[in-house]
CSV table of N, CA and C in Angstrom, one decimal:
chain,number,residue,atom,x,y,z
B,258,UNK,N,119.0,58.3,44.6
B,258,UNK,CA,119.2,58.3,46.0
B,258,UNK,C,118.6,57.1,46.7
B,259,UNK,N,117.3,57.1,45.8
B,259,UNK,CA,116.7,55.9,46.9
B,259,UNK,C,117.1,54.6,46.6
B,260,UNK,N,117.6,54.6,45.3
B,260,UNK,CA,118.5,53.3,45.1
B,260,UNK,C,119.5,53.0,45.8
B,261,UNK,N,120.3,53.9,45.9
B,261,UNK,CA,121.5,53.3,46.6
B,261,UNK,C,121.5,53.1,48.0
B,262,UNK,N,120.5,53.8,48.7
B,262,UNK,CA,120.3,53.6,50.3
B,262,UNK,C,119.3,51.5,50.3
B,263,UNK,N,118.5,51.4,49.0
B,263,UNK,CA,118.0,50.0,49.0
B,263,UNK,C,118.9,49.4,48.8
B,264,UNK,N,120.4,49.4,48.3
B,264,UNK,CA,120.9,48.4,48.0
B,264,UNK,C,121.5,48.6,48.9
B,265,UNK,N,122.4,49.7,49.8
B,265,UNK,CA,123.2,49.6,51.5
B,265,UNK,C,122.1,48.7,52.4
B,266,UNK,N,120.5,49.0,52.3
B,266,UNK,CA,120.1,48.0,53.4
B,266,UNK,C,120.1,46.8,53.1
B,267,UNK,N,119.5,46.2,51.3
B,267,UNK,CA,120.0,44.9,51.4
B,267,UNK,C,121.0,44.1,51.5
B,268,UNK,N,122.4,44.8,51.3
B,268,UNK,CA,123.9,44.8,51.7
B,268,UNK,C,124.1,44.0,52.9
B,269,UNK,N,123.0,44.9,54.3
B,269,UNK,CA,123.2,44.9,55.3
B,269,UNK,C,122.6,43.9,55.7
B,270,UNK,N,121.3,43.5,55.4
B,270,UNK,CA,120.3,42.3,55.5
B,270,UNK,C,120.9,41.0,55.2
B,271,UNK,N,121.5,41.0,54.0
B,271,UNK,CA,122.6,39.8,53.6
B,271,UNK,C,123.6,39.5,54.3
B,272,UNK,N,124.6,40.4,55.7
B,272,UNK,CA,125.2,40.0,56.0
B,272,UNK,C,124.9,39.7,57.3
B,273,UNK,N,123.6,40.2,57.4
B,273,UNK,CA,123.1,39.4,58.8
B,273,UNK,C,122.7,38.2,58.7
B,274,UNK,N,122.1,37.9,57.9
B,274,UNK,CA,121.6,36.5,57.2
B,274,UNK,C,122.3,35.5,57.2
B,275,UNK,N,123.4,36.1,56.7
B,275,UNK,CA,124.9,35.3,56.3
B,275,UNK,C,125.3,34.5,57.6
B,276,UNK,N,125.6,35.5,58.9
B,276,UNK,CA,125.6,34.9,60.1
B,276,UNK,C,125.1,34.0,60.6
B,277,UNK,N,123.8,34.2,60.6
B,277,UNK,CA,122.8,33.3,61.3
B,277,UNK,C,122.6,31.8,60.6
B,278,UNK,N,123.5,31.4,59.6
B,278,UNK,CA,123.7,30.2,59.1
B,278,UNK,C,124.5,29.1,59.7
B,279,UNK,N,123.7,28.1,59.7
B,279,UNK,CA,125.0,27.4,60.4
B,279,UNK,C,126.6,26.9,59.3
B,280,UNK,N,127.7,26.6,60.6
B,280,UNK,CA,128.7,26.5,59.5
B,280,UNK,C,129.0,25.1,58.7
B,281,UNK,N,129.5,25.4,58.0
B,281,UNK,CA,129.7,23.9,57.4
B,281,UNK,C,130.5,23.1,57.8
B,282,UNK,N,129.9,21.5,57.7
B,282,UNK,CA,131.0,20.7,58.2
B,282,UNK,C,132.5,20.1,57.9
B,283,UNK,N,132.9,20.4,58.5
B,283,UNK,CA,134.9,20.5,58.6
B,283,UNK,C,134.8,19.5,57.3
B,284,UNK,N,134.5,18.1,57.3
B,284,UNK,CA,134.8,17.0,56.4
B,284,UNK,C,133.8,17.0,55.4
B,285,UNK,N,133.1,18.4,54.7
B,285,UNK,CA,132.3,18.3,53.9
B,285,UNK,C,133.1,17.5,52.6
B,286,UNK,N,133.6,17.7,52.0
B,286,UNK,CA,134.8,16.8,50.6
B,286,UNK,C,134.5,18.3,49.9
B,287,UNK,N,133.9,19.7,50.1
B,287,UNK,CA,133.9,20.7,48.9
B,287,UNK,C,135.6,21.1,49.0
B,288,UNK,N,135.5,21.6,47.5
B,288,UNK,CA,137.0,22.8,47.6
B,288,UNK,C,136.6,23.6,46.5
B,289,UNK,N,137.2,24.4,46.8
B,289,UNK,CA,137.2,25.5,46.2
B,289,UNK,C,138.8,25.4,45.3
B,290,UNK,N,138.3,25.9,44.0
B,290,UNK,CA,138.9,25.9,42.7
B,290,UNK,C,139.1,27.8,42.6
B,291,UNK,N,140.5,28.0,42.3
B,291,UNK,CA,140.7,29.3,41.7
B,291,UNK,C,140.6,29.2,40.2
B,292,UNK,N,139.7,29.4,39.5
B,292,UNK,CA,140.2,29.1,37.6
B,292,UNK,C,140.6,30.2,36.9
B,293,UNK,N,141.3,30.6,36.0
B,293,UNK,CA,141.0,31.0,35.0
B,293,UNK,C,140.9,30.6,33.5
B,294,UNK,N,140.5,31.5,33.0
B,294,UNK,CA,140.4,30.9,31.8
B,294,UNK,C,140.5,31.8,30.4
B,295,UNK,N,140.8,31.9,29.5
B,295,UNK,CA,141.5,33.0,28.5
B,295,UNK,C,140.9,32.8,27.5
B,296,UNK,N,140.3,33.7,26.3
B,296,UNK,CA,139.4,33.1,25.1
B,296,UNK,C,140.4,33.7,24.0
B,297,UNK,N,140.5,33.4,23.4
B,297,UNK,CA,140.8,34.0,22.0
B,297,UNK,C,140.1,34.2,21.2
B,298,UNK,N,140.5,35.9,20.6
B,298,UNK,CA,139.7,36.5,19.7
B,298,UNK,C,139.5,35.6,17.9
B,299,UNK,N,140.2,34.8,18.1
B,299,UNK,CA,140.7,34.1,16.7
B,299,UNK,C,141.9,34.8,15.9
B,300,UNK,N,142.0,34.2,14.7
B,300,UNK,CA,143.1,34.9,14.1
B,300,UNK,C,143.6,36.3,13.2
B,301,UNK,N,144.1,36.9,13.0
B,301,UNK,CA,143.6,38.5,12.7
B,301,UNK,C,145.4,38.7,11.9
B,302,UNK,N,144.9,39.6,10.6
B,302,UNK,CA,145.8,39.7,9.8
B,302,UNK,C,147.0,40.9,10.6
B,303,UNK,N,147.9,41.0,9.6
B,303,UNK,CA,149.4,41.4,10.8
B,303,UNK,C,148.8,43.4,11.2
B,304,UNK,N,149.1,43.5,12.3
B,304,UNK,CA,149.5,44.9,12.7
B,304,UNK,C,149.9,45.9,12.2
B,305,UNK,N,151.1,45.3,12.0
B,305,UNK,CA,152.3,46.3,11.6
B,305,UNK,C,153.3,45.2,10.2
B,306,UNK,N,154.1,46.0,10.2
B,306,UNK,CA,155.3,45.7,9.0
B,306,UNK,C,156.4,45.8,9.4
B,307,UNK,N,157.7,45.4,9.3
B,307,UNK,CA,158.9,45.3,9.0
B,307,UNK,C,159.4,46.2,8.5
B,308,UNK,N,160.6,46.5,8.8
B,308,UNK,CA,161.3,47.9,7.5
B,308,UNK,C,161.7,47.6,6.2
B,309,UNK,N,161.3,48.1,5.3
B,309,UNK,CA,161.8,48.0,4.0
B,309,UNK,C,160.8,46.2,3.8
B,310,UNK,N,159.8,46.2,4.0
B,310,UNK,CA,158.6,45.0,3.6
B,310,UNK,C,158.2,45.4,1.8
B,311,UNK,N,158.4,44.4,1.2
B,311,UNK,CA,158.2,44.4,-0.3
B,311,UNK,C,156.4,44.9,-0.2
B,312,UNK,N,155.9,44.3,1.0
B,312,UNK,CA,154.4,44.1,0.6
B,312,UNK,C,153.7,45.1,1.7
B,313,UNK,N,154.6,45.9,1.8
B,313,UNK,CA,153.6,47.2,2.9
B,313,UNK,C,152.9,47.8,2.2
B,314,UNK,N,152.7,47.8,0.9
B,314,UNK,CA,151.5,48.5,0.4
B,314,UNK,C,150.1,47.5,0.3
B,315,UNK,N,150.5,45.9,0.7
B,315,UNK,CA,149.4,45.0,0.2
B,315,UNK,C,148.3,45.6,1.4
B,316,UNK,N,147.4,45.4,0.9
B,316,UNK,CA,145.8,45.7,1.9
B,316,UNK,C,145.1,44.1,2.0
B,317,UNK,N,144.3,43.9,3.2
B,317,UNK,CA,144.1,42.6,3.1
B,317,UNK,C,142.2,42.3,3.2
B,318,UNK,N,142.0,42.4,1.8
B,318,UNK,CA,140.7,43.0,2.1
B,318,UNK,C,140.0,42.1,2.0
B,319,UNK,N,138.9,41.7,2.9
B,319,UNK,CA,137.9,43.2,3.5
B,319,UNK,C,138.2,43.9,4.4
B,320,UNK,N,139.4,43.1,5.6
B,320,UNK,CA,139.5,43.2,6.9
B,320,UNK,C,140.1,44.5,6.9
B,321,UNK,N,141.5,44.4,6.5
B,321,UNK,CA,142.5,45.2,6.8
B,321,UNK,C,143.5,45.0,7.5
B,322,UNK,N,144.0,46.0,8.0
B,322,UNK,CA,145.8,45.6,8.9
B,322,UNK,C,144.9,45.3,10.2
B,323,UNK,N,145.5,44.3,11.2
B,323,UNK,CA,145.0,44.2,12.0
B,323,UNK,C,144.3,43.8,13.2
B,324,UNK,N,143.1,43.2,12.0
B,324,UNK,CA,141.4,43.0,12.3
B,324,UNK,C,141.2,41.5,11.9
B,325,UNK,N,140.2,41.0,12.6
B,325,UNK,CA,140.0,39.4,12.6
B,325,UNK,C,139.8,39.2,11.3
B,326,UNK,N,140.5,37.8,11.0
B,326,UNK,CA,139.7,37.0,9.7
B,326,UNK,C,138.9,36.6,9.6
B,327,UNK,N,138.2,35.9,8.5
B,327,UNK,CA,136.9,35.1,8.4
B,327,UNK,C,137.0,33.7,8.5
B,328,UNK,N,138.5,33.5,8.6
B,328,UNK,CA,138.7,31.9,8.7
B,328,UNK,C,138.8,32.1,10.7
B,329,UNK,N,139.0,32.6,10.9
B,329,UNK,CA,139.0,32.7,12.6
B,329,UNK,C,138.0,31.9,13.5
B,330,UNK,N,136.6,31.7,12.9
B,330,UNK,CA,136.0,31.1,14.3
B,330,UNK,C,136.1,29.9,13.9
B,331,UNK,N,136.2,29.3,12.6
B,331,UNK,CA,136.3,27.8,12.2
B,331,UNK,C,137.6,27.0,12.7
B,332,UNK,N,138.7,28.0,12.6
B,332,UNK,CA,140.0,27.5,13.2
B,332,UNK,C,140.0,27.2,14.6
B,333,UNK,N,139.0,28.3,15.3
B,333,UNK,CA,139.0,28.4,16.9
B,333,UNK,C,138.4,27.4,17.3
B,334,UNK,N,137.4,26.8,16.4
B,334,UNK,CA,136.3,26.2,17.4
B,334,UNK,C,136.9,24.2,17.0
B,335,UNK,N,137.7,24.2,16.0
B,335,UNK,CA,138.5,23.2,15.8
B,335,UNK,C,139.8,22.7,16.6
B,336,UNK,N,140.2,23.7,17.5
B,336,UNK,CA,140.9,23.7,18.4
B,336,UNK,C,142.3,23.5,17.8
């Protein structure tokens, strides 16, 4: 309880604060950038199979169906 009443007052404190700043100037040269950006888990052996696949019984060991390889962060970080 008494956490969350300190963080509604500092909430409140910050946005008074906020105000009493002066604004910035029209011709500062900043901008604001929206980014994203996406990482990859690296590369990972198949999911699933096909119908009637000769090699649905193959297992891909150590990983398994699925799951990252070991060659994965060497590939990743090579770009």
């Amino acid at each position: 309880m008494l956490r969350g009443s300190m963080t509604g007052l500092l909430a409140v404190w910050l946005c008074c604060r906020a105000e009493s700043l002066p604004p910035a100037p029209e011709d500062s040269g900043n901008e604001v950038k929206l980014v994203h950006v996406i990482f990859r888990h690296g590369e990972r052996t198949p999911a699933d199979t096909y119908p009637k696949d000769p090699y649905v019984n193959f297992t891909f060991e150590p990983a398994g169906w699925g799951q990252l390889i070991n060659v994965s962060p060497v590939n990743t970080l090579q770009g």
